[in-house]
């Protein structure tokens, strides 16, 4: 069970909550849950231009790809830290973008989340 607990750390909080709530008796898929909250989509500007710049500067394609990957991972790590430090949940990464959510709760309204 320790391995499962560790692997949960990489899942969005919403998924962890669903696993905890339903356990072995998961609802039939797809299912819907109504929830008020805030969604933030962040896309890093200039990703393509940066890739072209590194491709022109580097000796080979692998070095350019590595430099670009390091830049994107660094930026996404900062954005993830910001989201999590304000009580958000990173739901998805997609290339140079990420999707964060904040659920309204008894302790935080939608207005507070914004």
Short mmCIF file of C-alpha atoms in Angstrom, two decimals:
data_model
loop_
_atom_site.label_atom_id
_atom_site.label_comp_id
_atom_site.label_asym_id
_atom_site.label_seq_id
_atom_site.Cartn_x
_atom_site.Cartn_y
_atom_site.Cartn_z
CA UNK A 1 0.00 0.00 0.00
CA UNK A 2 2.98 2.37 0.45
CA UNK A 3 3.60 2.34 -3.31
CA UNK A 4 -0.03 3.29 -3.95
CA UNK A 5 0.20 6.13 -1.40
CA UNK A 6 3.32 7.49 -3.11
CA UNK A 7 1.77 7.25 -6.55
CA UNK A 8 -1.25 9.24 -5.38
CA UNK A 9 1.02 12.26 -4.87
CA UNK A 10 1.25 12.58 -8.66
CA UNK A 11 -2.50 12.64 -9.17
CA UNK A 12 -4.67 15.74 -9.11
CA UNK A 13 -6.32 16.27 -5.72
CA UNK A 14 -9.74 15.74 -7.31
CA UNK A 15 -8.66 12.25 -8.42
CA UNK A 16 -7.20 11.49 -4.98
CA UNK A 17 -10.45 12.61 -3.34
CA UNK A 18 -12.48 10.38 -5.67
CA UNK A 19 -10.28 7.36 -4.89
CA UNK A 20 -10.58 8.05 -1.17
CA UNK A 21 -14.36 8.55 -1.37
CA UNK A 22 -15.23 5.53 -3.50
CA UNK A 23 -12.30 3.15 -2.90
CA UNK A 24 -13.01 -0.17 -4.58
CA UNK A 25 -16.62 0.79 -5.39
CA UNK A 26 -16.00 3.40 -8.07
CA UNK A 27 -19.00 4.99 -9.77
CA UNK A 28 -19.76 3.92 -13.30
CA UNK A 29 -17.89 6.03 -15.81
CA UNK A 30 -18.37 8.64 -17.03
CA UNK A 31 -19.94 10.39 -14.07
CA UNK A 32 -20.49 14.04 -13.23
CA UNK A 33 -19.99 16.04 -10.07
CA UNK A 34 -21.25 19.60 -9.85
CA UNK A 35 -18.72 21.90 -8.17
CA UNK A 36 -18.25 25.65 -8.05
CA UNK A 37 -14.72 26.90 -8.39
CA UNK A 38 -12.15 28.64 -10.53
CA UNK A 39 -10.18 27.28 -13.48
CA UNK A 40 -6.89 28.80 -14.66
CA UNK A 41 -5.27 27.85 -17.97
CA UNK A 42 -1.65 28.99 -18.35
CA UNK A 43 0.22 28.76 -21.65
CA UNK A 44 3.85 29.85 -21.80
CA UNK A 45 4.26 32.56 -24.42
CA UNK A 46 7.14 32.28 -26.90
CA UNK A 47 7.64 28.51 -26.65
CA UNK A 48 7.96 28.04 -30.42
CA UNK A 49 10.30 31.02 -30.84
CA UNK A 50 12.49 29.75 -27.99
CA UNK A 51 12.68 26.33 -29.64
CA UNK A 52 13.79 27.90 -32.92
CA UNK A 53 16.39 30.04 -31.11
CA UNK A 54 17.89 27.01 -29.34
CA UNK A 55 17.89 25.02 -32.58
CA UNK A 56 19.92 27.78 -34.27
CA UNK A 57 22.33 28.19 -31.31
CA UNK A 58 23.05 24.55 -30.52
CA UNK A 59 25.35 22.15 -32.31
CA UNK A 60 22.81 19.37 -32.48
CA UNK A 61 19.09 18.77 -32.21
CA UNK A 62 19.38 16.82 -28.93
CA UNK A 63 21.17 19.67 -27.16
CA UNK A 64 18.50 22.13 -28.35
CA UNK A 65 15.72 19.81 -27.20
CA UNK A 66 17.39 19.35 -23.81
CA UNK A 67 17.79 23.10 -23.28
CA UNK A 68 14.18 23.74 -24.27
CA UNK A 69 12.94 20.94 -21.99
CA UNK A 70 14.90 22.34 -19.04
CA UNK A 71 13.45 25.83 -19.60
CA UNK A 72 9.89 24.56 -19.85
CA UNK A 73 10.21 22.25 -16.85
CA UNK A 74 11.67 25.10 -14.79
CA UNK A 75 8.83 27.45 -15.73
CA UNK A 76 6.17 24.80 -15.10
CA UNK A 77 7.71 24.00 -11.71
CA UNK A 78 7.45 27.66 -10.69
CA UNK A 79 3.85 27.89 -11.91
CA UNK A 80 2.98 24.64 -10.11
CA UNK A 81 4.47 25.93 -6.86
CA UNK A 82 2.43 29.14 -7.16
CA UNK A 83 -0.79 27.22 -7.83
CA UNK A 84 -0.25 24.83 -4.93
CA UNK A 85 0.88 27.54 -2.50
CA UNK A 86 -2.45 29.33 -3.05
CA UNK A 87 -4.46 26.16 -2.40
CA UNK A 88 -4.99 25.18 -6.03
CA UNK A 89 -4.73 21.84 -7.73
CA UNK A 90 -2.75 21.19 -10.93
CA UNK A 91 -5.10 19.10 -13.02
CA UNK A 92 -3.15 18.72 -16.26
CA UNK A 93 0.09 19.53 -18.04
CA UNK A 94 0.10 19.76 -21.83
CA UNK A 95 3.37 20.74 -23.52
CA UNK A 96 4.07 24.28 -22.36
CA UNK A 97 0.70 24.71 -20.61
CA UNK A 98 -1.00 23.73 -17.39
CA UNK A 99 -4.52 23.69 -16.02
CA UNK A 100 -5.14 24.61 -12.37
CA UNK A 101 -8.36 24.59 -10.35
CA UNK A 102 -9.55 25.96 -7.05
CA UNK A 103 -12.73 24.46 -5.61
CA UNK A 104 -15.02 26.64 -3.56
CA UNK A 105 -15.44 25.22 -0.06
CA UNK A 106 -16.94 26.24 3.27
CA UNK A 107 -13.63 28.03 3.89
CA UNK A 108 -13.08 29.60 0.45
CA UNK A 109 -15.67 31.15 -1.86
CA UNK A 110 -15.28 31.48 -5.62
CA UNK A 111 -14.63 35.19 -5.11
CA UNK A 112 -11.82 34.39 -2.64
CA UNK A 113 -10.31 31.91 -5.07
CA UNK A 114 -10.14 34.56 -7.79
#
